[in-house]
Tab-separated table of C-alpha atoms and ligand atoms in Angstrom:
chain	number	residue	atom	x	y	z
A	1	MET	CA	-14.512	11.904	-3.732
A	2	ILE	CA	-15.770	11.347	-0.171
A	3	GLY	CA	-18.608	9.508	1.460
A	4	ALA	CA	-19.986	7.614	4.256
A	5	THR	CA	-21.430	4.205	3.750
A	6	LYS	CA	-24.966	5.148	4.806
A	7	ALA	CA	-26.581	2.952	1.752
A	8	GLY	CA	-26.311	-0.496	0.582
A	9	LEU	CA	-25.326	-3.549	2.460
A	10	ASP	CA	-22.786	-3.869	4.887
A	11	VAL	CA	-19.314	-5.034	3.676
A	12	SER	CA	-16.095	-5.884	5.832
A	13	ILE	CA	-12.907	-7.836	5.640
A	14	THR	CA	-12.835	-11.366	6.704
A	15	GLY	CA	-9.723	-12.397	5.426
A	16	LEU	CA	-6.290	-11.204	5.567
A	17	GLY	CA	-2.762	-12.859	4.173
A	18	SER	CA	0.540	-11.261	3.223
A	19	ARG	CA	3.622	-12.066	1.791
A	20	VAL	CA	7.036	-10.582	1.048
A	21	PRO	CA	10.166	-12.151	-1.032
A	22	ASP	CA	12.548	-13.758	1.333
A	23	ARG	CA	15.660	-12.072	-0.107
A	24	VAL	CA	16.313	-9.563	2.659
A	25	ILE	CA	18.501	-6.400	1.590
A	26	THR	CA	19.770	-4.535	4.099
A	27	ASN	CA	21.111	-0.813	4.188
A	28	ASP	CA	24.772	-2.030	4.267
A	29	GLU	CA	24.306	-4.126	1.171
A	30	LEU	CA	23.032	-1.040	-0.693
A	31	SER	CA	25.900	0.928	0.342
A	32	GLN	CA	28.032	-1.467	-1.770
A	33	TRP	CA	25.959	-0.215	-4.915
A	34	VAL	CA	25.271	3.358	-4.125
A	35	ASP	CA	27.112	5.826	-1.965
A	36	THR	CA	24.896	5.798	0.858
A	37	SER	CA	25.005	4.422	4.398
A	38	ASP	CA	23.028	2.650	7.050
A	39	GLU	CA	23.420	5.597	9.123
A	40	TRP	CA	21.913	8.036	6.226
A	41	ILE	CA	19.015	6.002	5.628
A	42	VAL	CA	17.784	4.855	8.994
A	43	GLU	CA	18.135	8.751	9.906
A	44	ARG	CA	16.318	10.123	7.094
A	45	THR	CA	13.557	7.545	6.550
A	46	GLY	CA	13.768	4.876	9.569
A	47	ILE	CA	14.351	2.048	6.962
A	48	ARG	CA	16.685	-0.891	8.148
A	49	GLU	CA	16.162	-3.506	5.546
A	50	ARG	CA	13.764	-4.298	2.736
A	51	ARG	CA	12.790	-7.315	0.597
A	52	PHE	CA	13.639	-7.700	-3.322
A	53	ALA	CA	11.961	-10.676	-5.138
A	54	ASP	CA	13.927	-13.142	-7.017
A	55	LYS	CA	14.638	-12.664	-10.958
A	56	SER	CA	12.034	-15.775	-11.218
A	57	GLU	CA	9.111	-14.169	-9.517
A	58	ALA	CA	6.707	-11.711	-10.868
A	59	LEU	CA	4.022	-10.019	-9.056
A	60	SER	CA	1.292	-12.976	-8.830
A	61	ASP	CA	3.740	-15.088	-7.739
A	62	VAL	CA	4.411	-13.085	-4.502
A	63	ALA	CA	1.283	-12.290	-4.362
A	64	MET	CA	-0.043	-15.747	-4.341
A	65	PRO	CA	0.419	-17.153	-1.156
A	66	ALA	CA	-1.250	-14.037	0.417
A	67	CYS	CA	-4.302	-14.411	-1.402
A	68	LYS	CA	-4.434	-18.228	-0.395
A	69	ASP	CA	-3.955	-17.113	3.255
A	70	ALA	CA	-6.680	-14.256	3.077
A	71	LEU	CA	-9.042	-16.765	1.465
A	72	ALA	CA	-8.202	-19.640	4.388
A	73	GLN	CA	-8.989	-17.162	6.953
A	74	ALA	CA	-12.379	-16.466	5.552
A	75	GLY	CA	-13.205	-19.941	5.127
A	76	LEU	CA	-13.236	-19.901	1.082
A	77	GLU	CA	-11.766	-20.866	-1.786
A	78	GLY	CA	-10.884	-19.369	-5.124
A	79	LYS	CA	-14.229	-20.531	-6.847
A	80	ASP	CA	-16.164	-18.468	-4.154
A	81	ILE	CA	-14.819	-15.429	-5.531
A	82	ASP	CA	-16.609	-13.106	-7.822
A	83	LEU	CA	-14.497	-10.282	-8.013
A	84	LEU	CA	-10.848	-9.920	-7.914
A	85	ILE	CA	-8.807	-6.594	-8.178
A	86	VAL	CA	-5.226	-5.915	-7.896
A	87	ALA	CA	-3.766	-2.745	-6.979
A	88	THR	CA	-0.508	-2.417	-8.573
A	89	VAL	CA	2.047	-0.351	-10.766
A	90	THR	CA	4.400	-3.358	-11.152
A	91	PRO	CA	1.732	-6.100	-12.861
A	92	ASP	CA	3.545	-9.410	-14.233
A	93	MET	CA	2.851	-7.739	-17.605
A	94	SER	CA	0.718	-4.913	-19.407
A	95	PHE	CA	-1.905	-7.465	-20.268
A	96	PRO	CA	-3.095	-10.001	-19.559
A	97	SER	CA	-3.751	-8.180	-16.285
A	98	THR	CA	-2.130	-9.815	-12.743
A	99	GLY	CA	-6.199	-9.925	-11.932
A	100	ALA	CA	-6.693	-12.621	-14.570
A	101	ILE	CA	-3.897	-14.736	-13.966
A	102	LEU	CA	-4.273	-14.730	-10.215
A	103	ALA	CA	-8.295	-15.595	-10.957
A	104	ASP	CA	-7.254	-18.030	-13.277
A	105	LYS	CA	-4.702	-19.862	-10.773
A	106	LEU	CA	-7.420	-19.641	-7.793
A	107	GLY	CA	-9.910	-21.140	-9.830
A	108	ALA	CA	-12.127	-17.939	-9.619
A	109	ARG	CA	-13.764	-18.578	-12.771
A	110	ASP	CA	-16.826	-16.434	-12.214
A	111	ALA	CA	-14.472	-13.441	-11.088
A	112	ALA	CA	-14.400	-10.069	-12.741
A	113	ALA	CA	-10.829	-9.650	-12.589
A	114	TYR	CA	-8.731	-6.594	-13.381
A	115	ASP	CA	-5.864	-4.485	-12.610
A	116	LEU	CA	-5.633	-0.943	-10.889
A	117	SER	CA	-3.476	1.850	-11.049
A	118	ALA	CA	-3.134	4.662	-8.296
A	119	GLY	CA	0.218	4.352	-7.237
A	120	CYS	CA	0.581	3.518	-3.145
A	121	THR	CA	-2.650	4.550	-3.177
A	122	GLY	CA	-3.648	1.568	-5.175
A	123	PHE	CA	-4.842	-0.213	-2.447
A	124	MET	CA	-7.076	2.220	-0.869
A	125	TYR	CA	-8.884	2.851	-4.287
A	126	ALA	CA	-9.263	-1.049	-4.900
A	127	LEU	CA	-10.930	-1.276	-1.453
A	128	ALA	CA	-13.425	1.691	-2.212
A	129	GLN	CA	-14.203	-0.153	-5.502
A	130	ALA	CA	-14.678	-3.417	-4.075
A	131	TYR	CA	-17.007	-2.034	-1.345
A	132	GLY	CA	-19.002	-0.155	-3.674
A	133	MET	CA	-19.830	-3.258	-5.898
A	134	LEU	CA	-20.423	-5.975	-2.930
A	135	ALA	CA	-22.605	-2.981	-1.182
A	136	GLY	CA	-24.485	-2.476	-4.538
A	137	GLY	CA	-24.981	-5.973	-4.665
A	138	LEU	CA	-22.907	-6.331	-8.018
A	139	ALA	CA	-20.862	-9.213	-6.273
A	140	LYS	CA	-20.695	-11.169	-3.200
A	141	ARG	CA	-16.963	-11.893	-2.120
A	142	ALA	CA	-14.232	-9.994	-3.422
A	143	LEU	CA	-10.315	-10.350	-3.426
A	144	VAL	CA	-8.650	-7.466	-3.303
A	145	VAL	CA	-4.981	-7.365	-3.676
A	146	GLY	CA	-2.236	-4.649	-3.191
A	147	GLY	CA	1.542	-5.354	-4.118
A	148	ASP	CA	4.177	-4.312	-5.963
A	149	LEU	CA	7.719	-5.490	-6.880
A	150	LEU	CA	9.161	-2.004	-7.055
A	151	SER	CA	12.553	-3.416	-7.139
A	152	ARG	CA	11.776	-3.827	-10.840
A	153	ILE	CA	11.298	-0.447	-11.738
A	154	LEU	CA	14.114	1.294	-9.519
A	155	ASP	CA	17.358	2.689	-10.809
A	156	PHE	CA	20.122	0.905	-8.932
A	157	GLU	CA	22.504	3.497	-9.529
A	158	ASP	CA	20.098	6.280	-8.073
A	159	ARG	CA	20.751	6.383	-4.015
A	160	SER	CA	17.860	9.021	-3.778
A	161	THR	CA	15.046	6.404	-4.770
A	162	LEU	CA	16.659	2.899	-4.631
A	163	VAL	CA	16.837	3.234	-0.759
A	164	LEU	CA	13.344	3.771	-0.108
A	165	PHE	CA	11.530	1.061	-1.790
A	166	GLY	CA	11.063	-2.593	-1.258
A	167	ASP	CA	8.777	-5.624	-2.897
A	168	GLY	CA	5.329	-7.221	-1.025
A	169	ALA	CA	1.833	-8.123	-1.315
A	170	GLY	CA	-1.180	-8.606	0.944
A	171	ALA	CA	-4.704	-9.660	0.113
A	172	VAL	CA	-7.976	-9.342	1.719
A	173	VAL	CA	-11.356	-10.762	1.303
A	174	LEU	CA	-14.242	-8.443	1.474
A	175	GLU	CA	-17.748	-9.660	2.283
A	176	VAL	CA	-21.338	-8.815	2.812
A	177	VAL	CA	-21.603	-9.176	6.376
A	178	PRO	CA	-24.510	-8.601	8.953
A	179	GLU	CA	-22.972	-5.777	10.799
A	180	GLN	CA	-21.356	-2.799	9.499
A	181	GLY	CA	-17.542	-2.811	8.791
A	182	PHE	CA	-16.693	0.011	6.279
A	183	LEU	CA	-17.619	3.339	7.383
A	184	GLY	CA	-16.435	5.707	4.656
A	185	PHE	CA	-13.518	6.381	2.587
A	186	GLU	CA	-11.931	9.744	1.325
A	187	LEU	CA	-10.069	9.605	-2.703
A	188	GLY	CA	-8.495	12.034	-4.242
A	189	ALA	CA	-6.107	12.973	-7.175
A	190	ASP	CA	-3.794	15.581	-8.461
A	191	GLY	CA	-2.623	15.252	-11.712
A	192	GLY	CA	-1.004	18.484	-11.596
A	193	GLY	CA	1.608	17.212	-9.109
A	194	GLY	CA	2.253	13.955	-11.138
A	195	ALA	CA	5.632	14.760	-12.058
A	196	SER	CA	6.974	14.580	-8.744
A	197	LEU	CA	6.990	10.835	-8.391
A	198	TRP	CA	6.643	9.206	-12.225
A	199	LEU	CA	7.668	6.557	-14.600
A	200	PRO	CA	7.890	8.317	-17.978
A	201	GLY	CA	8.421	5.942	-20.837
A	202	SER	CA	6.222	3.473	-19.487
A	203	GLY	CA	3.296	3.651	-21.614
A	204	SER	CA	1.995	5.415	-24.824
A	205	ARG	CA	3.528	8.589	-24.525
A	206	LEU	CA	6.854	9.118	-26.355
A	207	PHE	CA	9.782	10.669	-24.983
A	208	ASP	CA	12.864	11.540	-26.774
A	209	ASP	CA	15.028	10.024	-23.964
A	210	PRO	CA	12.456	7.282	-22.496
A	211	ASP	CA	13.344	6.266	-18.881
A	212	ARG	CA	12.445	2.889	-17.494
A	213	TYR	CA	13.204	4.032	-13.851
A	214	VAL	CA	11.156	5.658	-10.708
A	215	LYS	CA	11.795	9.548	-10.774
A	216	MET	CA	11.386	11.351	-7.452
A	217	ASN	CA	11.456	14.851	-6.349
A	218	GLY	CA	11.709	13.697	-2.669
A	219	ARG	CA	11.344	16.876	-1.091
A	220	GLU	CA	8.100	17.874	-2.934
A	221	VAL	CA	6.583	14.309	-2.080
A	222	PHE	CA	7.430	14.895	1.630
A	223	LYS	CA	5.557	17.751	1.635
A	224	PHE	CA	2.608	16.404	-0.265
A	225	ALA	CA	2.731	13.248	1.951
A	226	THR	CA	2.676	15.076	5.154
A	227	ARG	CA	-0.421	17.321	3.981
A	228	VAL	CA	-2.589	14.830	2.539
A	229	LEU	CA	-2.021	12.179	5.137
A	230	VAL	CA	-3.866	14.438	7.485
A	231	GLN	CA	-6.170	16.103	5.389
A	232	SER	CA	-7.551	13.082	4.084
A	233	ALA	CA	-7.654	11.180	7.439
A	234	GLU	CA	-9.717	14.200	9.148
A	235	ALA	CA	-11.852	14.443	6.072
A	236	VAL	CA	-13.026	10.749	6.604
A	237	LEU	CA	-13.629	11.292	10.176
A	238	ALA	CA	-15.543	14.023	10.113
A	239	ARG	CA	-17.862	12.730	7.263
A	240	CYS	CA	-18.464	9.643	9.313
A	241	GLY	CA	-19.235	11.870	12.566
A	242	LEU	CA	-16.115	10.376	14.179
A	243	THR	CA	-12.824	11.928	15.844
A	244	ILE	CA	-9.216	11.074	15.988
A	245	ASP	CA	-9.900	9.618	19.681
A	246	ASP	CA	-12.436	7.142	18.363
A	247	VAL	CA	-9.611	5.519	16.259
A	248	ASP	CA	-8.083	2.641	17.973
A	249	VAL	CA	-5.799	1.429	15.154
A	250	TYR	CA	-3.853	3.655	12.873
A	251	VAL	CA	-2.396	2.318	9.270
A	252	PRO	CA	-0.631	4.928	7.577
A	253	HIS	CA	1.201	4.163	4.184
A	254	GLN	CA	4.737	2.935	5.027
A	255	ALA	CA	6.744	5.406	3.105
A	256	ASN	CA	9.057	6.955	5.667
A	257	VAL	CA	9.264	6.785	9.670
A	258	ARG	CA	9.624	10.648	9.311
A	259	ILE	CA	6.516	11.095	7.500
A	260	ILE	CA	4.305	9.078	9.622
A	261	ASP	CA	5.581	10.691	12.817
A	262	HIS	CA	4.567	14.127	11.073
A	263	ALA	CA	1.336	12.713	10.443
A	264	THR	CA	0.581	11.166	13.816
A	265	LYS	CA	2.005	14.035	15.752
A	266	ARG	CA	-0.538	16.789	13.514
A	267	LEU	CA	-3.235	14.459	14.052
A	268	GLY	CA	-3.011	13.718	17.510
A	269	VAL	CA	-2.396	9.556	17.357
A	270	PRO	CA	-0.712	7.973	20.348
A	271	SER	CA	2.043	6.433	18.947
A	272	GLU	CA	1.183	3.086	20.522
A	273	LYS	CA	-2.085	3.115	18.132
A	274	VAL	CA	-0.001	3.591	15.082
A	275	VAL	CA	1.124	0.441	13.029
A	276	VAL	CA	4.790	0.890	11.735
A	277	ASN	CA	6.836	-1.641	9.564
A	278	VAL	CA	8.549	0.266	7.169
A	279	ASP	CA	12.048	-0.517	9.096
A	280	ARG	CA	11.595	-3.951	7.985
A	281	TYR	CA	10.380	-3.506	4.631
A	282	GLY	CA	10.614	-0.036	3.197
A	283	ASN	CA	7.892	1.516	1.026
A	284	THR	CA	6.239	-1.519	-1.071
A	285	SER	CA	3.770	0.542	-2.526
A	286	SER	CA	0.079	-0.664	-2.881
A	287	GLY	CA	1.277	-3.544	-0.609
A	288	SER	CA	2.130	-1.445	2.054
A	289	ILE	CA	-1.428	-1.003	3.964
A	290	PRO	CA	-2.206	-4.560	3.424
A	291	LEU	CA	1.048	-5.679	4.866
A	292	ALA	CA	0.798	-3.064	7.923
A	293	LEU	CA	-2.887	-4.629	8.304
A	294	ALA	CA	-1.380	-8.150	8.465
A	295	ASP	CA	1.136	-7.027	11.001
A	296	ALA	CA	-1.620	-5.209	13.256
A	297	ALA	CA	-3.807	-8.582	13.068
A	298	ILE	CA	-0.207	-10.648	14.129
A	299	ASP	CA	0.347	-8.421	16.865
A	300	GLY	CA	-3.331	-8.797	18.342
A	301	ARG	CA	-4.797	-5.316	17.400
A	302	LEU	CA	-7.751	-6.073	15.308
A	303	GLU	CA	-10.014	-6.947	17.606
A	304	ALA	CA	-13.584	-7.161	16.853
A	305	GLY	CA	-15.000	-3.452	17.355
A	306	LYS	CA	-11.712	-1.787	16.748
A	307	LEU	CA	-11.816	1.323	14.694
A	308	VAL	CA	-9.366	1.120	12.146
A	309	LEU	CA	-8.004	4.106	10.048
A	310	MET	CA	-6.027	3.773	7.042
A	311	THR	CA	-4.502	6.384	4.613
A	312	GLY	CA	-2.448	5.939	1.607
A	313	MET	CA	-0.759	8.505	-0.554
A	314	GLY	CA	1.483	8.173	-3.481
A	315	ALA	CA	2.034	8.526	-7.466
A	316	GLY	CA	-0.590	10.387	-9.306
A	317	LEU	CA	-0.166	12.284	-6.912
A	318	THR	CA	-3.064	10.188	-5.096
A	319	TRP	CA	-4.120	9.995	-1.815
A	320	GLY	CA	-6.932	8.065	0.070
A	321	SER	CA	-8.495	6.744	3.714
A	322	ALA	CA	-10.724	3.910	4.664
A	323	LEU	CA	-12.435	4.149	8.157
A	324	MET	CA	-13.769	0.563	9.154
A	325	ARG	CA	-14.956	-1.057	12.472
A	326	TRP	CA	-13.011	-4.573	12.386
A	327	THR	CA	-15.891	-7.487	12.481
A	328	ARG	CA	-13.570	-10.279	13.054
B	1	COA	C1	13.786	10.928	-0.369
B	1	COA	C2	13.944	11.643	1.212
B	1	COA	C3	14.433	10.701	2.359
B	1	COA	C4	15.085	12.483	1.420
B	1	COA	O1	15.418	13.163	2.475
B	1	COA	P1	15.973	14.659	2.853
B	1	COA	O2	16.110	15.101	4.117
B	1	COA	O3	14.652	15.536	2.200
B	1	COA	O4	17.113	14.568	1.931
B	1	COA	P2	17.361	15.539	0.798
B	1	COA	O5	16.875	15.492	-0.400
B	1	COA	O6	17.507	17.335	1.189
B	1	COA	O7	18.896	15.372	0.573
B	1	COA	C5	19.730	15.977	1.510
B	1	COA	C6	21.212	15.356	1.205
B	1	COA	O8	21.288	13.917	1.071
B	1	COA	C7	21.861	13.325	-0.195
B	1	COA	N1	21.320	11.802	-0.102
B	1	COA	C8	19.850	11.478	-0.909
B	1	COA	N2	19.801	10.525	-0.860
B	1	COA	C9	20.897	9.884	0.025
B	1	COA	C10	21.340	8.528	0.310
B	1	COA	N3	20.476	7.342	-0.089
B	1	COA	N4	22.164	8.166	0.727
B	1	COA	C11	23.032	9.331	1.388
B	1	COA	N5	22.593	10.892	0.920
B	1	COA	C12	21.623	10.877	0.110
B	1	COA	C13	21.300	14.213	-1.021
B	1	COA	O9	22.237	14.231	-2.312
B	1	COA	C14	21.337	15.624	-0.421
B	1	COA	O10	23.188	15.882	-0.104
B	1	COA	P3	23.168	17.477	-0.726
B	1	COA	O11	22.805	18.020	0.699
B	1	COA	O12	24.621	17.153	-0.854
B	1	COA	O13	22.472	17.940	-1.923
B	1	COA	C15	12.877	12.346	1.535
B	1	COA	O14	12.846	13.754	0.639
B	1	COA	C16	11.548	11.525	1.578
B	1	COA	O15	11.200	10.548	2.164
B	1	COA	N6	10.797	11.968	0.716
B	1	COA	C17	9.475	11.436	0.339
B	1	COA	C18	9.786	10.278	-0.561
B	1	COA	C19	8.850	9.427	-0.656
B	1	COA	O16	8.160	8.424	0.332
B	1	COA	N7	8.227	8.749	-1.774
B	1	COA	C20	7.203	7.699	-2.247
B	1	COA	C21	5.956	8.253	-1.576
B	1	COA	S1	4.522	6.926	-2.016
């Protein structure tokens, strides 16, 4: 799916919040559990530490402060929200949805609320959905949450996946605004590549030997990631009549610093325009892009008028880009 936002109402992000659990897990700590080292992890991934949620926390607990911060920044309360989407592969439970749980806790009684599953690309899919509903006049104010507690589905004996992921969540408020914020989206999926990154035994498909943990073919995912990050970004820019030189802030999915470096070089984005926090949080799946966006805001990079390009990729296999002009 690809489109420029030429029809419909103008929509933008008016509030932004993020949250990671308190518990820091360093590479040295991981090397006490599996056969790995700080040197290997830093060299191959750029990750130095990540956060793991406490046993008492579910995704909605970690996401809640991010939602409250996003609402406060937009000058809104929960009751003002009429659409709440949570992008995640680790909801509190299958049902009720984490969206419904958060809507209840926030007092968003008039909101349509649900979860959306598109792997690490979930936040991009959720942004596009919320944009469409607002631009089409179905809703006025949306809260879009991206978050995962990947530590819940990691095999603590598998070094090839354990070192990559972390927990965290971000939230944004989308509103109909007088000036154009979102300019275009490109989203895609290749279910044929799904078994490169999957969680068999987590749904209605029965396996003889069900598995509760993430399985990954790292090299295949690496090749896929470096390809789609570039293709998706170039496609959305071309559709919107812009070039990579127009981009002020590039927010790629935070999976691995080598993947980010590869995409950055191929696209030709200077490093000062690239947001990187994978060193501190690892890959937080659906939380990755909103967490990076929040870091860019803290750094003062998200000034009004700046062109922001976000591109994600992940399980599915899926990918997606959003291009927007920051409006406040
Ligand atoms: C996983 C990843 C970091 C592995 O890096 P790599 O350079 O491809 O490493 P390889 O898989 O070739 O493994 C090299 C060696 O390191 C070993 N190794 C794997 N994980 C290790 C770890 N945590 N610590 C130490 N050694 C490790 C392997 O067993 C292998 O050993 P061998 O040569 O004796 O067989 C890399 O493939 C990657 O980032 N892939 C994308 C993953 C991703 O982003 N997934 C989420 C997408 S949303």
